[in-house]
Amino acid sequence: MPRLILAFIAALSAVPLAVPLAVPLAAALATAAAAAEIGDDGLHVEPWFRDTFKDLREDLAEANAEGRRFVVMFEQRGCIYCAKMHEEVYSDPAIRKMIEDHFFVIRLNLHGDTEVTDFDGEVLSEKQMARKWGILFTPTVMFLPETVEEGLSAPQAAVAVMPGAFGKSTTMDLMTWVLEKRYLLDGEEDFQRYHARRIEERGAGQTE
């Protein structure tokens, strides 16, 4: 390598990064740090995912013992909408805290082979269970009641299902709606009306 080039490289390495270079570098590092972690299976990793034997009856009992609401989440490798939820929604401090404090979440792989035991006792692989339950999109999030009637499957028992990616306010409102058990209240305010009321009360023009 010519001496002139070597001298230039040596001089450049001895000079601190100029501000125009340092700022983009810091931004890039911050972006990388904010990116959601991906596991070896290609699925997102969250500290609040529970590692269980995937027997929904046992998981529900454990959730109840901890005073949390049981949630089943379906995702798949390469799902851009799953990435949106993890990177833009679940990363929000308030939403993350609500999940950590109040929910017991297991994640299932739409194309996975791990055995899952449904509330009705049927044992199937994740991908077979997805077909049984009619799961067509990811992410799909099912919120379960504290008590499931004998013979019901998970989607039959679910008090709310969130298919697809939604914004922060919709996600927060749905989790609040479940925690407050508003699905049990008499009256005409279903979740959509509740969400619309909450948007109006916030007065921020949030519509997602």
PDB file of N, CA and C in Angstrom, residues 122-180:
ATOM      1  N   GLU A 122     -57.726 -31.400  23.599  1.00  0.00           N
ATOM      2  CA  GLU A 122     -57.106 -31.879  22.361  1.00  0.00           C
ATOM      3  C   GLU A 122     -55.656 -31.405  22.282  1.00  0.00           C
ATOM      4  N   VAL A 123     -54.774 -32.315  21.880  1.00  0.00           N
ATOM      5  CA  VAL A 123     -53.347 -32.007  21.761  1.00  0.00           C
ATOM      6  C   VAL A 123     -52.963 -31.983  20.281  1.00  0.00           C
ATOM      7  N   LEU A 124     -52.461 -30.845  19.826  1.00  0.00           N
ATOM      8  CA  LEU A 124     -52.060 -30.673  18.435  1.00  0.00           C
ATOM      9  C   LEU A 124     -50.773 -29.874  18.380  1.00  0.00           C
ATOM     10  N   SER A 125     -50.087 -29.943  17.241  1.00  0.00           N
ATOM     11  CA  SER A 125     -48.928 -29.072  17.040  1.00  0.00           C
ATOM     12  C   SER A 125     -49.416 -27.628  16.889  1.00  0.00           C
ATOM     13  N   GLU A 126     -48.515 -26.698  17.029  1.00  0.00           N
ATOM     14  CA  GLU A 126     -48.893 -25.284  16.892  1.00  0.00           C
ATOM     15  C   GLU A 126     -49.581 -25.022  15.550  1.00  0.00           C
ATOM     16  N   LYS A 127     -48.996 -25.542  14.459  1.00  0.00           N
ATOM     17  CA  LYS A 127     -49.568 -25.272  13.136  1.00  0.00           C
ATOM     18  C   LYS A 127     -50.931 -25.954  12.966  1.00  0.00           C
ATOM     19  N   GLN A 128     -51.085 -27.139  13.572  1.00  0.00           N
ATOM     20  CA  GLN A 128     -52.389 -27.807  13.509  1.00  0.00           C
ATOM     21  C   GLN A 128     -53.422 -27.072  14.363  1.00  0.00           C
ATOM     22  N   MET A 129     -52.962 -26.558  15.527  1.00  0.00           N
ATOM     23  CA  MET A 129     -53.869 -25.813  16.389  1.00  0.00           C
ATOM     24  C   MET A 129     -54.309 -24.521  15.708  1.00  0.00           C
ATOM     25  N   ALA A 130     -53.395 -23.894  14.981  1.00  0.00           N
ATOM     26  CA  ALA A 130     -53.738 -22.678  14.244  1.00  0.00           C
ATOM     27  C   ALA A 130     -54.853 -22.953  13.246  1.00  0.00           C
ATOM     28  N   ARG A 131     -54.770 -24.110  12.569  1.00  0.00           N
ATOM     29  CA  ARG A 131     -55.823 -24.474  11.610  1.00  0.00           C
ATOM     30  C   ARG A 131     -57.132 -24.764  12.336  1.00  0.00           C
ATOM     31  N   LYS A 132     -57.053 -25.480  13.459  1.00  0.00           N
ATOM     32  CA  LYS A 132     -58.255 -25.775  14.228  1.00  0.00           C
ATOM     33  C   LYS A 132     -58.940 -24.489  14.674  1.00  0.00           C
ATOM     34  N   TRP A 133     -58.148 -23.527  15.118  1.00  0.00           N
ATOM     35  CA  TRP A 133     -58.695 -22.285  15.650  1.00  0.00           C
ATOM     36  C   TRP A 133     -59.039 -21.266  14.565  1.00  0.00           C
ATOM     37  N   GLY A 134     -58.678 -21.557  13.317  1.00  0.00           N
ATOM     38  CA  GLY A 134     -58.970 -20.628  12.232  1.00  0.00           C
ATOM     39  C   GLY A 134     -58.088 -19.399  12.236  1.00  0.00           C
ATOM     40  N   ILE A 135     -56.835 -19.554  12.693  1.00  0.00           N
ATOM     41  CA  ILE A 135     -55.894 -18.430  12.710  1.00  0.00           C
ATOM     42  C   ILE A 135     -55.328 -18.247  11.308  1.00  0.00           C
ATOM     43  N   LEU A 136     -55.619 -17.123  10.685  1.00  0.00           N
ATOM     44  CA  LEU A 136     -55.186 -16.869   9.312  1.00  0.00           C
ATOM     45  C   LEU A 136     -54.129 -15.785   9.226  1.00  0.00           C
ATOM     46  N   PHE A 137     -54.079 -14.914  10.215  1.00  0.00           N
ATOM     47  CA  PHE A 137     -53.175 -13.773  10.147  1.00  0.00           C
ATOM     48  C   PHE A 137     -52.279 -13.721  11.382  1.00  0.00           C
ATOM     49  N   THR A 138     -51.118 -13.116  11.201  1.00  0.00           N
ATOM     50  CA  THR A 138     -50.251 -12.837  12.355  1.00  0.00           C
ATOM     51  C   THR A 138     -49.901 -11.354  12.338  1.00  0.00           C
ATOM     52  N   PRO A 139     -49.811 -10.766  13.539  1.00  0.00           N
ATOM     53  CA  PRO A 139     -50.102 -11.410  14.815  1.00  0.00           C
ATOM     54  C   PRO A 139     -51.605 -11.554  15.047  1.00  0.00           C
ATOM     55  N   THR A 140     -51.969 -12.584  15.795  1.00  0.00           N
ATOM     56  CA  THR A 140     -53.320 -12.718  16.338  1.00  0.00           C
ATOM     57  C   THR A 140     -53.186 -12.906  17.839  1.00  0.00           C
ATOM     58  N   VAL A 141     -53.885 -12.074  18.603  1.00  0.00           N
ATOM     59  CA  VAL A 141     -53.774 -12.096  20.058  1.00  0.00           C
ATOM     60  C   VAL A 141     -55.144 -12.425  20.649  1.00  0.00           C
ATOM     61  N   MET A 142     -55.187 -13.470  21.469  1.00  0.00           N
ATOM     62  CA  MET A 142     -56.433 -13.868  22.129  1.00  0.00           C
ATOM     63  C   MET A 142     -56.340 -13.612  23.624  1.00  0.00           C
ATOM     64  N   PHE A 143     -57.335 -12.923  24.153  1.00  0.00           N
ATOM     65  CA  PHE A 143     -57.433 -12.658  25.589  1.00  0.00           C
ATOM     66  C   PHE A 143     -58.454 -13.632  26.178  1.00  0.00           C
ATOM     67  N   LEU A 144     -58.030 -14.386  27.176  1.00  0.00           N
ATOM     68  CA  LEU A 144     -58.884 -15.422  27.743  1.00  0.00           C
ATOM     69  C   LEU A 144     -59.529 -14.968  29.051  1.00  0.00           C
ATOM     70  N   PRO A 145     -60.685 -15.536  29.375  1.00  0.00           N
ATOM     71  CA  PRO A 145     -61.330 -15.236  30.658  1.00  0.00           C
ATOM     72  C   PRO A 145     -60.602 -15.964  31.781  1.00  0.00           C
ATOM     73  N   GLU A 146     -60.978 -15.669  32.998  1.00  0.00           N
ATOM     74  CA  GLU A 146     -60.341 -16.324  34.140  1.00  0.00           C
ATOM     75  C   GLU A 146     -60.852 -17.746  34.341  1.00  0.00           C
ATOM     76  N   THR A 147     -62.039 -18.023  33.802  1.00  0.00           N
ATOM     77  CA  THR A 147     -62.624 -19.362  33.880  1.00  0.00           C
ATOM     78  C   THR A 147     -63.122 -19.757  32.493  1.00  0.00           C
ATOM     79  N   VAL A 148     -62.757 -20.961  32.063  1.00  0.00           N
ATOM     80  CA  VAL A 148     -63.186 -21.456  30.754  1.00  0.00           C
ATOM     81  C   VAL A 148     -64.114 -22.645  30.962  1.00  0.00           C
ATOM     82  N   GLU A 149     -65.277 -22.578  30.352  1.00  0.00           N
ATOM     83  CA  GLU A 149     -66.239 -23.670  30.476  1.00  0.00           C
ATOM     84  C   GLU A 149     -65.691 -24.949  29.853  1.00  0.00           C
ATOM     85  N   GLU A 150     -66.022 -26.058  30.457  1.00  0.00           N
ATOM     86  CA  GLU A 150     -65.551 -27.352  29.975  1.00  0.00           C
ATOM     87  C   GLU A 150     -66.020 -27.597  28.541  1.00  0.00           C
ATOM     88  N   GLY A 151     -65.092 -28.084  27.722  1.00  0.00           N
ATOM     89  CA  GLY A 151     -65.427 -28.422  26.344  1.00  0.00           C
ATOM     90  C   GLY A 151     -65.191 -27.320  25.336  1.00  0.00           C
ATOM     91  N   LEU A 152     -64.881 -26.108  25.806  1.00  0.00           N
ATOM     92  CA  LEU A 152     -64.652 -25.003  24.879  1.00  0.00           C
ATOM     93  C   LEU A 152     -63.204 -24.980  24.417  1.00  0.00           C
ATOM     94  N   SER A 153     -62.992 -24.537  23.195  1.00  0.00           N
ATOM     95  CA  SER A 153     -61.638 -24.305  22.693  1.00  0.00           C
ATOM     96  C   SER A 153     -61.234 -22.879  23.039  1.00  0.00           C
ATOM     97  N   ALA A 154     -59.978 -22.550  22.830  1.00  0.00           N
ATOM     98  CA  ALA A 154     -59.499 -21.214  23.187  1.00  0.00           C
ATOM     99  C   ALA A 154     -60.259 -20.090  22.483  1.00  0.00           C
ATOM    100  N   PRO A 155     -60.421 -20.133  21.159  1.00  0.00           N
ATOM    101  CA  PRO A 155     -61.151 -19.029  20.515  1.00  0.00           C
ATOM    102  C   PRO A 155     -62.617 -18.967  20.909  1.00  0.00           C
ATOM    103  N   GLN A 156     -63.204 -20.105  21.251  1.00  0.00           N
ATOM    104  CA  GLN A 156     -64.595 -20.094  21.709  1.00  0.00           C
ATOM    105  C   GLN A 156     -64.719 -19.426  23.073  1.00  0.00           C
ATOM    106  N   ALA A 157     -63.681 -19.562  23.885  1.00  0.00           N
ATOM    107  CA  ALA A 157     -63.708 -18.997  25.230  1.00  0.00           C
ATOM    108  C   ALA A 157     -63.217 -17.555  25.277  1.00  0.00           C
ATOM    109  N   ALA A 158     -62.452 -17.132  24.278  1.00  0.00           N
ATOM    110  CA  ALA A 158     -61.802 -15.814  24.316  1.00  0.00           C
ATOM    111  C   ALA A 158     -62.807 -14.681  24.507  1.00  0.00           C
ATOM    112  N   VAL A 159     -62.417 -13.699  25.317  1.00  0.00           N
ATOM    113  CA  VAL A 159     -63.271 -12.526  25.528  1.00  0.00           C
ATOM    114  C   VAL A 159     -62.964 -11.431  24.519  1.00  0.00           C
ATOM    115  N   ALA A 160     -61.799 -11.520  23.883  1.00  0.00           N
ATOM    116  CA  ALA A 160     -61.425 -10.546  22.858  1.00  0.00           C
ATOM    117  C   ALA A 160     -60.317 -11.146  22.002  1.00  0.00           C
ATOM    118  N   VAL A 161     -60.339 -10.822  20.716  1.00  0.00           N
ATOM    119  CA  VAL A 161     -59.302 -11.266  19.785  1.00  0.00           C
ATOM    120  C   VAL A 161     -58.839 -10.062  18.979  1.00  0.00           C
ATOM    121  N   MET A 162     -57.521  -9.874  18.916  1.00  0.00           N
ATOM    122  CA  MET A 162     -56.956  -8.767  18.141  1.00  0.00           C
ATOM    123  C   MET A 162     -56.180  -9.354  16.963  1.00  0.00           C
ATOM    124  N   PRO A 163     -56.772  -9.367  15.753  1.00  0.00           N
ATOM    125  CA  PRO A 163     -56.095  -9.916  14.584  1.00  0.00           C
ATOM    126  C   PRO A 163     -55.360  -8.817  13.819  1.00  0.00           C
ATOM    127  N   GLY A 164     -54.062  -8.928  13.704  1.00  0.00           N
ATOM    128  CA  GLY A 164     -53.306  -7.934  12.958  1.00  0.00           C
ATOM    129  C   GLY A 164     -52.621  -6.922  13.847  1.00  0.00           C
ATOM    130  N   ALA A 165     -52.026  -5.922  13.204  1.00  0.00           N
ATOM    131  CA  ALA A 165     -51.274  -4.889  13.917  1.00  0.00           C
ATOM    132  C   ALA A 165     -52.139  -3.652  14.112  1.00  0.00           C
ATOM    133  N   PHE A 166     -52.071  -3.084  15.307  1.00  0.00           N
ATOM    134  CA  PHE A 166     -52.819  -1.870  15.620  1.00  0.00           C
ATOM    135  C   PHE A 166     -51.895  -0.882  16.313  1.00  0.00           C
ATOM    136  N   GLY A 167     -52.351   0.343  16.444  1.00  0.00           N
ATOM    137  CA  GLY A 167     -51.541   1.380  17.060  1.00  0.00           C
ATOM    138  C   GLY A 167     -51.539   1.290  18.571  1.00  0.00           C
ATOM    139  N   LYS A 168     -50.806   2.207  19.179  1.00  0.00           N
ATOM    140  CA  LYS A 168     -50.630   2.197  20.624  1.00  0.00           C
ATOM    141  C   LYS A 168     -51.942   2.418  21.369  1.00  0.00           C
ATOM    142  N   SER A 169     -52.729   3.386  20.938  1.00  0.00           N
ATOM    143  CA  SER A 169     -53.941   3.703  21.692  1.00  0.00           C
ATOM    144  C   SER A 169     -54.960   2.574  21.603  1.00  0.00           C
ATOM    145  N   THR A 170     -55.079   1.932  20.418  1.00  0.00           N
ATOM    146  CA  THR A 170     -56.000   0.805  20.288  1.00  0.00           C
ATOM    147  C   THR A 170     -55.552  -0.352  21.163  1.00  0.00           C
ATOM    148  N   THR A 171     -54.257  -0.633  21.150  1.00  0.00           N
ATOM    149  CA  THR A 171     -53.718  -1.724  21.958  1.00  0.00           C
ATOM    150  C   THR A 171     -53.923  -1.458  23.442  1.00  0.00           C
ATOM    151  N   MET A 172     -53.621  -0.254  23.865  1.00  0.00           N
ATOM    152  CA  MET A 172     -53.785   0.099  25.276  1.00  0.00           C
ATOM    153  C   MET A 172     -55.254   0.035  25.683  1.00  0.00           C
ATOM    154  N   ASP A 173     -56.132   0.542  24.839  1.00  0.00           N
ATOM    155  CA  ASP A 173     -57.562   0.527  25.162  1.00  0.00           C
ATOM    156  C   ASP A 173     -58.099  -0.897  25.249  1.00  0.00           C
ATOM    157  N   LEU A 174     -57.648  -1.768  24.352  1.00  0.00           N
ATOM    158  CA  LEU A 174     -58.137  -3.145  24.392  1.00  0.00           C
ATOM    159  C   LEU A 174     -57.655  -3.853  25.652  1.00  0.00           C
ATOM    160  N   MET A 175     -56.404  -3.666  26.019  1.00  0.00           N
ATOM    161  CA  MET A 175     -55.903  -4.286  27.242  1.00  0.00           C
ATOM    162  C   MET A 175     -56.642  -3.754  28.465  1.00  0.00           C
ATOM    163  N   THR A 176     -56.928  -2.456  28.473  1.00  0.00           N
ATOM    164  CA  THR A 176     -57.682  -1.862  29.585  1.00  0.00           C
ATOM    165  C   THR A 176     -59.097  -2.406  29.628  1.00  0.00           C
ATOM    166  N   TRP A 177     -59.717  -2.530  28.463  1.00  0.00           N
ATOM    167  CA  TRP A 177     -61.084  -3.054  28.341  1.00  0.00           C
ATOM    168  C   TRP A 177     -61.172  -4.467  28.911  1.00  0.00           C
ATOM    169  N   VAL A 178     -60.131  -5.271  28.637  1.00  0.00           N
ATOM    170  CA  VAL A 178     -60.088  -6.643  29.165  1.00  0.00           C
ATOM    171  C   VAL A 178     -59.860  -6.627  30.672  1.00  0.00           C
ATOM    172  N   LEU A 179     -58.889  -5.832  31.137  1.00  0.00           N
ATOM    173  CA  LEU A 179     -58.579  -5.797  32.568  1.00  0.00           C
ATOM    174  C   LEU A 179     -59.763  -5.313  33.395  1.00  0.00           C
ATOM    175  N   GLU A 180     -60.515  -4.375  32.853  1.00  0.00           N
ATOM    176  CA  GLU A 180     -61.685  -3.850  33.566  1.00  0.00           C
ATOM    177  C   GLU A 180     -62.918  -4.733  33.381  1.00  0.00           C
TER     178      GLU A 180
END
